[in-house]
PDB file of C-alpha atoms in Angstrom:
ATOM      1  CA  MET A  90      21.784   0.192   5.722  1.00  0.00           C
ATOM      2  CA  TYR A  91      18.688   0.644   3.578  1.00  0.00           C
ATOM      3  CA  VAL A  92      18.723   3.119   0.742  1.00  0.00           C
ATOM      4  CA  THR A  93      15.581   4.559  -0.787  1.00  0.00           C
ATOM      5  CA  TYR A  94      15.437   5.838  -4.330  1.00  0.00           C
ATOM      6  CA  LYS A  95      12.693   8.087  -5.613  1.00  0.00           C
ATOM      7  CA  GLN A  96      12.534   7.841  -9.372  1.00  0.00           C
ATOM      8  CA  LYS A  97      10.445   9.557 -12.028  1.00  0.00           C
ATOM      9  CA  LEU A  98       9.615   7.071 -14.720  1.00  0.00           C
ATOM     10  CA  LYS A  99       9.438   7.621 -18.446  1.00  0.00           C
ATOM     11  CA  PHE A 100       7.144   5.160 -20.134  1.00  0.00           C
ATOM     12  CA  ASN A 101       7.710   3.780 -23.604  1.00  0.00           C
ATOM     13  CA  ASN A 102       4.039   3.183 -24.255  1.00  0.00           C
ATOM     14  CA  LYS A 103       0.619   3.852 -22.788  1.00  0.00           C
ATOM     15  CA  TYR A 104       0.216   0.261 -21.552  1.00  0.00           C
ATOM     16  CA  GLU A 105       3.100   0.580 -19.053  1.00  0.00           C
ATOM     17  CA  TYR A 106       1.618   3.800 -17.719  1.00  0.00           C
ATOM     18  CA  GLN A 107      -1.825   2.206 -17.324  1.00  0.00           C
ATOM     19  CA  VAL A 108      -0.358  -0.766 -15.413  1.00  0.00           C
ATOM     20  CA  ILE A 109       1.508   1.435 -12.929  1.00  0.00           C
ATOM     21  CA  LYS A 110      -1.517   3.702 -12.567  1.00  0.00           C
ATOM     22  CA  GLU A 111      -3.809   0.761 -11.819  1.00  0.00           C
ATOM     23  CA  LEU A 112      -1.370  -0.694  -9.294  1.00  0.00           C
ATOM     24  CA  CYS A 113      -1.156   2.684  -7.507  1.00  0.00           C
ATOM     25  CA  HIS A 114      -4.961   2.839  -7.435  1.00  0.00           C
ATOM     26  CA  THR A 115      -5.105  -0.718  -6.045  1.00  0.00           C
ATOM     27  CA  ALA A 116      -2.607   0.239  -3.336  1.00  0.00           C
ATOM     28  CA  LYS A 117      -4.888   3.171  -2.448  1.00  0.00           C
ATOM     29  CA  ASN A 118      -7.835   0.771  -2.218  1.00  0.00           C
ATOM     30  CA  LEU A 119      -5.855  -1.470   0.131  1.00  0.00           C
ATOM     31  CA  TRP A 120      -5.020   1.554   2.319  1.00  0.00           C
ATOM     32  CA  ASN A 121      -8.714   2.502   2.535  1.00  0.00           C
ATOM     33  CA  GLU A 122      -9.822  -1.084   3.224  1.00  0.00           C
ATOM     34  CA  THR A 123      -7.263  -1.376   6.003  1.00  0.00           C
ATOM     35  CA  ILE A 124      -8.406   1.906   7.571  1.00  0.00           C
ATOM     36  CA  TYR A 125     -12.033   0.738   7.335  1.00  0.00           C
ATOM     37  CA  TYR A 126     -11.190  -2.604   8.927  1.00  0.00           C
ATOM     38  CA  LEU A 127      -9.275  -0.943  11.772  1.00  0.00           C
ATOM     39  CA  LYS A 128     -12.095   1.519  12.491  1.00  0.00           C
ATOM     40  CA  ASN A 129     -14.831  -1.121  12.506  1.00  0.00           C
ATOM     41  CA  HIS A 130     -12.995  -3.995  14.215  1.00  0.00           C
ATOM     42  CA  GLU A 131     -11.361  -2.335  17.185  1.00  0.00           C
ATOM     43  CA  ASP A 132     -11.724  -5.535  19.224  1.00  0.00           C
ATOM     44  CA  VAL A 133      -9.137  -7.284  17.002  1.00  0.00           C
ATOM     45  CA  PRO A 134      -5.546  -6.239  17.775  1.00  0.00           C
ATOM     46  CA  ARG A 135      -3.780  -4.601  14.818  1.00  0.00           C
ATOM     47  CA  TYR A 136      -0.808  -6.934  14.872  1.00  0.00           C
ATOM     48  CA  SER A 137      -2.727 -10.196  15.256  1.00  0.00           C
ATOM     49  CA  LYS A 138      -2.791 -13.039  12.758  1.00  0.00           C
ATOM     50  CA  ILE A 139      -6.555 -12.625  12.400  1.00  0.00           C
ATOM     51  CA  PHE A 140      -6.103  -9.033  11.241  1.00  0.00           C
ATOM     52  CA  ARG A 141      -3.534 -10.021   8.589  1.00  0.00           C
ATOM     53  CA  TYR A 142      -5.573 -13.036   7.479  1.00  0.00           C
ATOM     54  CA  GLN A 143      -8.732 -10.967   6.981  1.00  0.00           C
ATOM     55  CA  LEU A 144      -6.873  -8.420   4.866  1.00  0.00           C
ATOM     56  CA  LYS A 145      -5.011 -11.009   2.804  1.00  0.00           C
ATOM     57  CA  LYS A 146      -8.352 -12.388   1.609  1.00  0.00           C
ATOM     58  CA  ARG A 147      -9.219  -8.991   0.097  1.00  0.00           C
ATOM     59  CA  ASN A 148      -9.069  -8.605  -3.677  1.00  0.00           C
ATOM     60  CA  SER A 149      -6.817  -5.552  -3.545  1.00  0.00           C
ATOM     61  CA  PHE A 150      -4.229  -7.461  -1.494  1.00  0.00           C
ATOM     62  CA  LYS A 151      -4.229 -10.295  -4.027  1.00  0.00           C
ATOM     63  CA  LYS A 152      -3.743  -7.924  -6.978  1.00  0.00           C
ATOM     64  CA  LEU A 153      -0.568  -6.419  -5.528  1.00  0.00           C
ATOM     65  CA  ASN A 154       2.730  -8.174  -5.109  1.00  0.00           C
ATOM     66  CA  SER A 155       2.852  -9.484  -1.526  1.00  0.00           C
ATOM     67  CA  GLN A 156       5.790  -7.291  -0.519  1.00  0.00           C
ATOM     68  CA  ILE A 157       4.190  -4.165  -1.961  1.00  0.00           C
ATOM     69  CA  ALA A 158       0.934  -4.979  -0.154  1.00  0.00           C
ATOM     70  CA  GLU A 159       2.790  -5.607   3.113  1.00  0.00           C
ATOM     71  CA  ASN A 160       4.483  -2.201   2.731  1.00  0.00           C
ATOM     72  CA  VAL A 161       1.043  -0.575   2.457  1.00  0.00           C
ATOM     73  CA  LEU A 162      -0.122  -2.383   5.602  1.00  0.00           C
ATOM     74  CA  LYS A 163       3.034  -1.314   7.445  1.00  0.00           C
ATOM     75  CA  SER A 164       2.395   2.303   6.420  1.00  0.00           C
ATOM     76  CA  VAL A 165      -1.137   2.166   7.829  1.00  0.00           C
ATOM     77  CA  GLU A 166       0.083   0.597  11.059  1.00  0.00           C
ATOM     78  CA  LYS A 167       2.795   3.255  11.322  1.00  0.00           C
ATOM     79  CA  ALA A 168       0.218   6.032  10.854  1.00  0.00           C
ATOM     80  CA  TYR A 169      -2.071   4.507  13.504  1.00  0.00           C
ATOM     81  CA  SER A 170       0.814   4.045  15.945  1.00  0.00           C
ATOM     82  CA  ALA A 171       1.819   7.683  15.478  1.00  0.00           C
ATOM     83  CA  ALA A 172      -1.742   8.846  16.214  1.00  0.00           C
ATOM     84  CA  ILE A 173      -1.897   6.703  19.363  1.00  0.00           C
ATOM     85  CA  ALA A 174       1.507   7.952  20.514  1.00  0.00           C
ATOM     86  CA  LYS A 175       0.373  11.550  19.980  1.00  0.00           C
ATOM     87  CA  ARG A 176      -2.756  10.957  22.078  1.00  0.00           C
ATOM     88  CA  ILE A 177      -0.685   9.452  24.900  1.00  0.00           C
ATOM     89  CA  ASN A 178       1.769  12.347  24.713  1.00  0.00           C
ATOM     90  CA  ASN A 179      -1.086  14.855  24.889  1.00  0.00           C
ATOM     91  CA  LYS A 180      -2.498  13.127  27.983  1.00  0.00           C
ATOM     92  CA  ASN A 181       0.870  13.118  29.723  1.00  0.00           C
ATOM     93  CA  THR A 182       1.636  16.760  28.966  1.00  0.00           C
ATOM     94  CA  GLY A 183      -1.884  17.998  29.647  1.00  0.00           C
ATOM     95  CA  LYS A 184      -2.438  19.402  26.168  1.00  0.00           C
ATOM     96  CA  ILE A 185      -5.960  19.589  24.875  1.00  0.00           C
ATOM     97  CA  ALA A 186      -5.651  18.818  21.194  1.00  0.00           C
ATOM     98  CA  ARG A 187      -7.782  16.511  19.143  1.00  0.00           C
ATOM     99  CA  VAL A 188      -5.743  13.869  17.367  1.00  0.00           C
ATOM    100  CA  GLY A 189      -7.622  11.955  14.705  1.00  0.00           C
ATOM    101  CA  ASN A 190      -6.943   8.608  13.191  1.00  0.00           C
ATOM    102  CA  PRO A 191      -5.463   8.421   9.692  1.00  0.00           C
ATOM    103  CA  GLY A 192      -8.102   9.182   7.106  1.00  0.00           C
ATOM    104  CA  TYR A 193      -9.228   7.666   3.864  1.00  0.00           C
ATOM    105  CA  LEU A 194      -7.516   8.591   0.622  1.00  0.00           C
ATOM    106  CA  PRO A 195      -9.602  10.198  -2.164  1.00  0.00           C
ATOM    107  CA  LYS A 196     -11.807   7.938  -4.262  1.00  0.00           C
ATOM    108  CA  ARG A 197      -9.967   8.726  -7.484  1.00  0.00           C
ATOM    109  CA  GLY A 198      -6.611   9.056  -5.752  1.00  0.00           C
ATOM    110  CA  TYR A 199      -3.439   6.994  -5.832  1.00  0.00           C
ATOM    111  CA  TYR A 200      -0.934   5.714  -3.309  1.00  0.00           C
ATOM    112  CA  THR A 201       2.814   5.481  -3.724  1.00  0.00           C
ATOM    113  CA  LEU A 202       4.136   2.064  -4.704  1.00  0.00           C
ATOM    114  CA  GLU A 203       7.067   0.947  -2.605  1.00  0.00           C
ATOM    115  CA  ILE A 204       8.650  -1.705  -4.806  1.00  0.00           C
ATOM    116  CA  PRO A 205      11.530  -3.685  -3.280  1.00  0.00           C
ATOM    117  CA  SER A 206      14.726  -3.519  -5.324  1.00  0.00           C
ATOM    118  CA  ALA A 207      14.809  -7.308  -5.578  1.00  0.00           C
ATOM    119  CA  LYS A 208      11.599  -7.175  -7.618  1.00  0.00           C
ATOM    120  CA  ILE A 209      12.871  -4.718 -10.248  1.00  0.00           C
ATOM    121  CA  ILE A 210      14.770  -5.912 -13.310  1.00  0.00           C
ATOM    122  CA  VAL A 211      16.518  -3.151 -15.257  1.00  0.00           C
ATOM    123  CA  SER A 212      17.603  -3.777 -18.849  1.00  0.00           C
ATOM    124  CA  LYS A 213      21.297  -3.661 -19.774  1.00  0.00           C
ATOM    125  CA  ASP A 214      20.962  -0.355 -21.589  1.00  0.00           C
ATOM    126  CA  GLY A 215      19.178   1.125 -18.553  1.00  0.00           C
ATOM    127  CA  LYS A 216      16.276   2.493 -20.582  1.00  0.00           C
ATOM    128  CA  SER A 217      13.600   0.020 -19.599  1.00  0.00           C
ATOM    129  CA  PHE A 218      12.635  -2.004 -16.569  1.00  0.00           C
ATOM    130  CA  LYS A 219      10.349  -4.799 -15.495  1.00  0.00           C
ATOM    131  CA  PHE A 220       9.002  -5.521 -12.082  1.00  0.00           C
ATOM    132  CA  LEU A 221       7.277  -8.574 -10.740  1.00  0.00           C
ATOM    133  CA  TYR A 222       3.617  -8.398  -9.834  1.00  0.00           C
ATOM    134  CA  SER A 223       1.147 -10.919  -8.473  1.00  0.00           C
ATOM    135  CA  ARG A 224      -0.400 -13.771 -10.403  1.00  0.00           C
ATOM    136  CA  ALA A 225      -3.892 -12.384  -9.927  1.00  0.00           C
ATOM    137  CA  PHE A 226      -2.836  -9.146 -11.611  1.00  0.00           C
ATOM    138  CA  GLY A 227      -0.869 -10.973 -14.306  1.00  0.00           C
ATOM    139  CA  LYS A 228      -3.894 -13.051 -15.331  1.00  0.00           C
ATOM    140  CA  THR A 229      -5.875  -9.946 -16.215  1.00  0.00           C
ATOM    141  CA  HIS A 230      -2.973  -7.913 -17.649  1.00  0.00           C
ATOM    142  CA  SER A 231      -0.884 -10.010 -19.951  1.00  0.00           C
ATOM    143  CA  GLU A 232       0.489  -8.193 -22.972  1.00  0.00           C
TER     144      GLU A 232
END
């Protein structure tokens, strides 16, 4: 059984806040790039290796931890599958309702980080935490 925790974070300093904020913005960029790729490359199946390979070469995928980036891709695929299922359901029931594809997120917006629990290290006193991020992000953000 999987358990999901939603946690509000209190940051000790401004640097921690900036790191999380930038990672959320990068996740939003990956969402938008994935939507763009799906809209413009409809000939490539969503679940193919080519699709994943093309997205893994993107800078926003490299900045995020691989599991966090995969969670973003799964969310996009889930949204697209829901839209397709709704269209099929509307055809079968005879409803006339326009169902659009998932849209882009705002330019200055953010996307929720889904960090696996294996990647979070909580201190013994429980007041601070660390989480693992990618090497590409670590090279530019080392404190």
